[in-house]
Coordinates of N, CA, C and O in Angstrom, one line a residue:
M1 N -15.8 13.4 9.9 CA -16.2 12.9 8.7 C -16.0 13.5 7.6 O -15.8 14.7 7.5
Y2 N -15.4 12.5 6.6 CA -15.0 13.1 5.4 C -16.0 12.5 4.3 O -16.2 11.0 4.2
A3 N -16.3 13.0 3.3 CA -16.8 12.9 2.1 C -15.8 11.7 1.5 O -14.7 12.1 1.6
P4 N -16.3 11.0 0.5 CA -15.6 10.0 0.0 C -14.5 10.8 -0.8 O -13.4 10.3 -1.1
S5 N -14.7 11.8 -1.7 CA -13.6 12.6 -2.4 C -12.8 13.4 -1.5 O -11.6 13.1 -2.0
E6 N -13.2 13.5 -0.4 CA -11.9 14.1 0.7 C -11.1 12.6 1.2 O -9.8 13.0 1.2
A7 N -11.8 11.7 1.2 CA -11.1 10.5 1.7 C -10.0 9.9 0.6 O -9.1 9.5 0.9
A8 N -10.7 10.0 -0.5 CA -9.6 9.8 -1.7 C -8.5 10.8 -1.7 O -7.3 10.3 -1.9
R9 N -8.9 12.2 -1.7 CA -8.0 12.9 -1.6 C -6.7 12.7 -0.9 O -5.6 12.8 -0.9
R10 N -7.1 12.4 0.6 CA -6.3 12.4 1.6 C -5.2 11.0 1.6 O -4.5 10.8 2.1
S11 N -6.1 9.9 1.0 CA -5.5 8.6 1.2 C -4.5 8.5 -0.2 O -3.8 7.6 -0.3
G12 N -4.9 9.2 -1.3 CA -4.4 9.0 -2.7 C -4.9 7.8 -3.5 O -4.5 7.6 -4.6
F13 N -6.0 7.2 -2.9 CA -6.7 6.4 -3.8 C -7.7 7.0 -4.6 O -8.5 8.1 -4.0
S14 N -8.0 6.5 -5.4 CA -9.2 6.9 -6.6 C -10.6 6.6 -5.7 O -10.7 5.7 -4.9
L15 N -11.7 7.1 -6.2 CA -13.1 6.8 -5.6 C -13.5 5.4 -6.0 O -13.9 4.7 -5.1
D16 N -12.9 5.0 -7.1 CA -13.3 3.7 -7.7 C -12.7 2.7 -6.6 O -13.0 1.7 -6.3
T17 N -11.4 2.9 -6.3 CA -10.6 2.0 -5.5 C -11.3 2.0 -3.8 O -11.3 0.9 -3.6
L18 N -11.9 3.1 -3.7 CA -12.4 3.2 -2.3 C -13.7 2.2 -2.2 O -14.0 1.6 -1.3
R19 N -14.5 2.4 -3.4 CA -15.6 1.6 -3.6 C -15.2 0.1 -3.7 O -15.8 -0.9 -3.0
Y20 N -14.1 -0.2 -4.4 CA -13.8 -1.6 -4.4 C -13.2 -2.1 -3.3 O -13.7 -3.3 -2.7
Y21 N -12.6 -1.4 -2.4 CA -12.2 -2.0 -1.0 C -13.3 -2.2 -0.4 O -13.1 -3.1 0.6
E22 N -14.3 -1.3 -0.3 CA -15.4 -1.5 0.5 C -16.2 -2.7 0.1 O -16.6 -3.7 0.7
K23 N -16.2 -3.2 -1.4 CA -17.0 -4.3 -1.8 C -16.3 -5.4 -1.6 O -17.0 -6.4 -1.2
I24 N -15.0 -5.5 -1.5 CA -14.1 -6.8 -1.4 C -14.1 -7.1 0.4 O -13.7 -8.1 0.7
G25 N -14.6 -5.9 1.0 CA -14.5 -6.1 2.6 C -13.2 -5.6 2.9 O -13.1 -5.9 4.4
L26 N -12.2 -5.1 2.3 CA -11.0 -4.6 3.0 C -11.5 -3.5 3.9 O -11.0 -3.3 5.0
L27 N -12.3 -2.3 3.4 CA -12.6 -1.8 4.3 C -14.1 -1.9 4.7 O -14.9 -2.5 3.8
S28 N -14.4 -2.0 6.0 CA -15.7 -2.4 6.6 C -16.4 -1.4 7.4 O -15.7 -0.3 8.1
D29 N -17.7 -1.5 7.5 CA -18.6 -0.4 8.4 C -18.2 1.0 8.0 O -18.1 1.7 8.9
I30 N -18.1 1.2 6.7 CA -18.2 2.6 6.2 C -19.5 3.2 6.6 O -20.5 2.8 6.2
G31 N -19.4 4.5 7.2 CA -20.7 5.0 7.7 C -21.6 5.5 6.3 O -20.9 5.7 5.4
R32 N -22.8 5.8 6.7 CA -23.5 6.6 5.7 C -24.3 7.6 6.4 O -24.6 7.6 7.4
T33 N -24.6 8.6 5.5 CA -25.4 9.8 5.9 C -26.7 9.3 5.6 O -27.1 8.1 5.3
S34 N -27.9 10.3 6.1 CA -29.2 9.9 6.1 C -29.6 9.7 4.8 O -30.7 9.0 4.4
A35 N -28.7 10.4 3.8 CA -29.2 10.3 2.3 C -28.7 9.1 1.9 O -28.7 8.7 0.4
G36 N -27.8 8.2 2.3 CA -27.2 7.1 1.9 C -25.7 7.3 1.4 O -25.3 6.3 0.9
R37 N -25.0 8.2 1.5 CA -23.8 8.7 0.9 C -22.8 8.3 2.0 O -22.9 8.4 3.4
R38 N -21.9 7.5 1.4 CA -20.6 7.0 2.4 C -19.8 8.3 3.0 O -19.6 9.3 2.6
V39 N -19.5 8.1 4.4 CA -18.9 9.0 5.0 C -17.6 8.4 5.7 O -17.9 7.3 6.3
F40 N -16.5 8.8 5.8 CA -15.2 8.0 6.3 C -14.9 8.9 7.5 O -14.9 10.1 7.5
T41 N -14.4 8.1 8.6 CA -13.9 8.7 9.8 C -12.5 8.7 9.8 O -11.6 8.3 8.7
D42 N -11.7 9.2 10.9 CA -10.1 9.2 11.1 C -9.7 7.9 11.2 O -8.6 7.5 10.5
E43 N -10.5 7.0 11.6 CA -10.1 5.4 11.7 C -10.0 4.7 10.3 O -9.0 4.2 10.1
D44 N -11.0 5.2 9.4 CA -11.0 4.7 8.2 C -10.0 5.4 7.2 O -9.2 4.5 6.8
L45 N -9.7 6.4 7.4 CA -8.3 7.0 6.9 C -7.1 6.5 7.4 O -6.2 6.1 6.7
G46 N -7.0 6.1 8.6 CA -5.8 5.3 9.2 C -5.8 4.2 8.6 O -4.8 3.7 8.3
W47 N -7.0 3.3 8.3 CA -6.9 2.1 7.6 C -6.2 2.4 6.1 O -5.4 1.8 5.7
L48 N -6.4 3.2 5.6 CA -6.6 3.8 4.2 C -4.8 4.0 4.0 O -4.1 3.7 2.9
V49 N -4.1 4.7 5.2 CA -2.9 5.0 5.2 C -2.1 3.8 5.1 O -1.0 3.5 4.6
L50 N -2.6 2.9 6.1 CA -1.9 1.4 6.1 C -1.9 0.7 4.7 O -1.2 0.3 4.2
F51 N -3.1 0.9 4.1 CA -3.4 0.1 2.9 C -2.8 0.6 1.7 O -2.1 -0.2 1.0
R52 N -2.5 1.9 1.9 CA -1.6 2.5 0.9 C -0.2 2.1 0.9 O 0.7 1.9 -0.1
C53 N 0.4 1.9 2.2 CA 1.8 1.0 2.3 C 1.9 0.0 1.9 O 2.7 -0.3 1.2
L54 N 1.1 -0.9 2.1 CA 0.8 -2.1 1.9 C 0.8 -2.3 0.5 O 1.6 -3.2 -0.1
R55 N -0.1 -1.7 -0.2 CA -0.1 -1.6 -1.8 C 0.9 -1.3 -2.5 O 1.7 -1.9 -3.3
D56 N 1.5 -0.2 -2.0 CA 2.4 0.5 -2.8 C 3.9 -0.4 -2.4 O 5.0 -0.3 -3.3
T57 N 3.9 -1.1 -1.6 CA 5.2 -2.1 -1.2 C 4.9 -3.6 -2.0 O 5.7 -4.5 -1.7
G58 N 3.8 -3.7 -2.6 CA 3.4 -4.8 -3.4 C 2.5 -6.0 -2.6 O 2.7 -6.9 -3.0
M59 N 2.2 -5.6 -1.6 CA 1.4 -6.9 -0.8 C 0.2 -7.1 -1.6 O -0.6 -6.1 -2.0
P60 N -0.1 -8.2 -2.0 CA -1.3 -8.8 -2.6 C -2.7 -8.6 -1.8 O -2.6 -8.5 -0.7
I61 N -3.7 -8.0 -2.6 CA -5.0 -7.7 -2.0 C -5.5 -8.8 -1.1 O -5.8 -8.4 0.0
A62 N -5.3 -10.0 -1.4 CA -5.6 -11.2 -0.7 C -5.0 -11.1 0.9 O -5.7 -11.4 1.6
Q63 N -3.7 -10.8 0.8 CA -3.0 -10.6 2.3 C -3.5 -9.5 2.9 O -3.5 -9.6 4.0
M64 N -3.8 -8.3 2.2 CA -4.3 -7.1 2.8 C -5.6 -7.7 3.3 O -6.0 -7.1 4.7
C65 N -6.4 -8.2 2.9 CA -7.8 -8.7 3.4 C -7.5 -9.6 4.5 O -8.3 -9.4 5.3
R66 N -6.5 -10.5 4.3 CA -6.5 -11.1 5.6 C -6.1 -10.5 6.6 O -6.3 -10.6 7.9
Y67 N -5.1 -9.6 6.6 CA -4.5 -8.8 7.6 C -5.6 -8.1 8.1 O -5.9 -8.0 9.5
A68 N -6.7 -7.2 7.7 CA -7.6 -6.6 7.8 C -8.9 -7.7 8.7 O -9.2 -7.1 9.8
D69 N -8.9 -9.0 8.3 CA -9.8 -9.6 9.0 C -9.3 -10.1 10.2 O -10.1 -9.9 11.1
L70 N -8.0 -10.3 10.2 CA -7.3 -10.8 11.6 C -7.5 -9.6 12.6 O -7.9 -9.6 13.6
A71 N -7.3 -8.3 12.1 CA -7.2 -7.1 13.0 C -8.8 -7.0 13.6 O -8.8 -6.7 14.6
R72 N -9.6 -7.4 12.9 CA -11.3 -7.1 13.2 C -11.6 -8.0 14.1 O -12.5 -7.8 14.9
E73 N -10.7 -9.2 14.2 CA -11.0 -10.3 15.1 C -10.6 -10.1 16.6 O -11.0 -10.8 17.4
G74 N -9.7 -9.2 16.5 CA -9.3 -8.8 18.0 C -7.9 -9.0 18.2 O -7.1 -9.5 17.3
E75 N -7.3 -8.6 19.4 CA -5.9 -8.7 19.7 C -5.4 -10.1 20.0 O -4.2 -10.1 19.8
H76 N -6.2 -11.1 20.1 CA -5.6 -12.3 20.2 C -5.1 -12.7 18.8 O -4.2 -13.7 18.7
T77 N -5.3 -12.0 17.6 CA -4.4 -12.3 16.4 C -3.3 -11.6 16.2 O -2.8 -11.5 15.1
A78 N -2.7 -10.7 17.2 CA -1.7 -9.9 17.2 C -0.6 -10.5 16.6 O 0.3 -10.0 15.7
G79 N -0.3 -11.6 17.0 CA 1.0 -12.4 16.7 C 0.9 -12.9 15.2 O 2.0 -12.8 14.4
E80 N -0.4 -13.2 14.8 CA -0.3 -13.5 13.4 C -0.1 -12.5 12.5 O 0.3 -12.4 11.1
R81 N -0.9 -11.1 13.0 CA -0.7 -10.2 12.1 C 0.9 -9.6 12.1 O 1.2 -9.2 10.9
K82 N 1.5 -9.7 13.0 CA 2.7 -9.3 13.2 C 3.7 -10.5 12.1 O 4.5 -9.8 11.3
A83 N 3.4 -11.5 12.3 CA 4.0 -12.4 11.3 C 3.6 -12.1 10.0 O 4.7 -12.2 8.9
L84 N 2.7 -11.9 9.5 CA 2.1 -11.6 8.0 C 3.0 -10.2 7.6 O 3.5 -10.4 6.6
L85 N 3.1 -9.1 8.6 CA 3.8 -8.1 8.2 C 5.2 -8.4 8.1 O 6.1 -7.7 7.3
E86 N 6.0 -9.1 9.0 CA 7.1 -9.6 8.9 C 7.6 -10.1 7.5 O 8.6 -10.0 7.2
E87 N 6.9 -11.2 7.2 CA 7.1 -11.8 6.1 C 7.0 -10.9 4.8 O 7.8 -10.8 3.7
H88 N 6.0 -9.9 4.7 CA 6.0 -8.8 3.7 C 7.1 -7.8 3.8 O 7.7 -7.7 2.7
A89 N 7.6 -7.5 5.0 CA 8.7 -6.7 5.1 C 10.1 -7.3 4.5 O 10.9 -6.8 4.0
T90 N 10.0 -8.7 4.8 CA 11.2 -9.5 4.1 C 11.1 -9.4 2.6 O 12.3 -9.1 2.1
R91 N 10.1 -9.4 2.0 CA 9.9 -9.5 0.7 C 10.2 -8.1 0.0 O 10.8 -7.8 -0.8
V92 N 9.7 -7.0 0.7 CA 10.2 -5.6 0.7 C 11.8 -5.4 0.8 O 12.3 -4.8 -0.5
E93 N 12.2 -5.9 1.4 CA 13.7 -5.8 1.7 C 14.4 -6.4 0.5 O 15.5 -6.0 0.0
E94 N 14.0 -7.6 0.1 CA 14.5 -8.4 -1.2 C 14.4 -7.5 -2.4 O 15.3 -7.5 -3.3
Q95 N 13.4 -7.0 -2.6 CA 13.1 -6.0 -3.9 C 13.7 -5.0 -3.7 O 14.2 -4.6 -4.6
M96 N 13.9 -4.1 -2.6 CA 14.8 -3.1 -2.2 C 16.2 -3.4 -2.9 O 17.0 -2.6 -3.4
R97 N 16.9 -4.4 -2.6 CA 18.1 -5.0 -2.6 C 18.2 -5.0 -4.2 O 19.2 -4.7 -4.9
L98 N 17.2 -5.8 -4.8 CA 17.2 -5.9 -6.2 C 17.4 -4.7 -7.0 O 18.0 -4.4 -8.0
L99 N 16.4 -3.5 -6.4 CA 16.4 -2.2 -7.3 C 17.4 -1.6 -7.0 O 18.1 -0.8 -7.9
Q100 N 18.2 -1.6 -5.7 CA 19.4 -1.1 -5.7 C 20.6 -1.5 -6.4 O 21.2 -0.8 -7.1
H101 N 20.6 -2.8 -6.7 CA 21.5 -3.4 -7.6 C 21.2 -3.0 -9.1 O 22.0 -2.7 -9.8
Q102 N 19.8 -3.0 -9.4 CA 19.7 -2.5 -10.9 C 19.8 -1.1 -11.0 O 20.5 -0.7 -12.2
Y103 N 19.6 -0.4 -10.0 CA 20.0 1.1 -10.0 C 21.5 1.4 -10.1 O 21.8 2.3 -11.1
D104 N 22.4 0.6 -9.4 CA 23.7 0.8 -9.7 C 24.3 0.5 -11.0 O 24.9 1.2 -11.5
H105 N 23.6 -0.5 -11.4 CA 24.0 -0.9 -13.1 C 23.6 0.0 -13.9 O 24.4 0.6 -14.8
L106 N 22.2 0.7 -13.9 CA 22.0 2.0 -14.7 C 23.0 3.0 -14.5 O 23.4 3.7 -15.6
R107 N 23.3 3.4 -13.2 CA 24.1 4.6 -12.8 C 25.8 4.2 -13.8 O 26.2 5.3 -14.2
E108 N 25.9 3.1 -13.8 CA 27.2 2.5 -14.3 C 27.2 2.7 -16.0 O 28.1 3.4 -16.5
K109 N 26.1 2.5 -16.3 CA 25.8 2.5 -17.9 C 26.0 4.2 -18.3 O 26.4 4.6 -19.3
I110 N 25.1 4.8 -17.3 CA 25.0 6.4 -17.6 C 26.5 7.1 -17.8 O 27.0 7.8 -18.3
R111 N 27.2 6.5 -16.8 CA 28.8 7.0 -16.4 C 29.4 6.7 -17.9 O 30.4 7.4 -18.2
Y112 N 29.2 5.4 -18.1 CA 29.9 5.1 -19.4 C 29.6 6.0 -20.5 O 30.6 6.4 -21.3
Y113 N 28.3 6.4 -20.6 CA 28.0 7.1 -21.8 C 28.3 8.6 -21.7 O 28.7 9.2 -22.4
E114 N 28.4 9.0 -20.4 CA 29.1 10.3 -20.1 C 30.7 10.4 -20.6 O 31.1 11.3 -21.1
G115 N 31.2 9.2 -20.2 CA 32.6 9.2 -20.6 C 32.9 9.1 -22.1 O 33.7 9.9 -22.7
L116 N 31.7 8.5 -22.8 CA 31.9 8.6 -24.3 C 31.9 9.9 -24.8 O 32.6 10.4 -25.9
A117 N 30.9 10.8 -24.2 CA 30.5 12.1 -24.6 C 31.8 13.0 -24.4 O 32.0 13.8 -25.0
D118 N 32.2 12.8 -23.1 CA 33.7 13.6 -22.8 C 34.8 13.2 -23.7 O 35.3 14.3 -24.0
S119 N 34.9 12.3 -24.4 CA 36.2 12.1 -25.2 C 35.9 12.2 -26.6 O 36.6 12.2 -27.5
A120 N 34.5 12.7 -26.9 CA 34.1 13.0 -28.4 C 34.5 14.3 -28.7 O 35.0 15.2 -27.9

């Protein structure tokens, strides 16, 4: 069991984000101590690792919620979850290609300015 501060540290999310994710149902069934304080399990941290990946790769919260809802419905939704992740992976690949193109352009400009400095 992990205190919220430890779950935040391990996941890289802020405490406010953890509260928000619980409020919107992205995280569900978070345990509580007898004093009413939230406690996170290894399973909760596993969800947070996935949410970090999805968020960092630009998946909208609504799609993250859809994925989580499907997962909670059971194994019969595995195909739909896979399709959702495949669609997202395609968008990530497109973004990576765009970023690589833009990075190459930046490097070209830097080389241009390095050439100017060398000839000065």
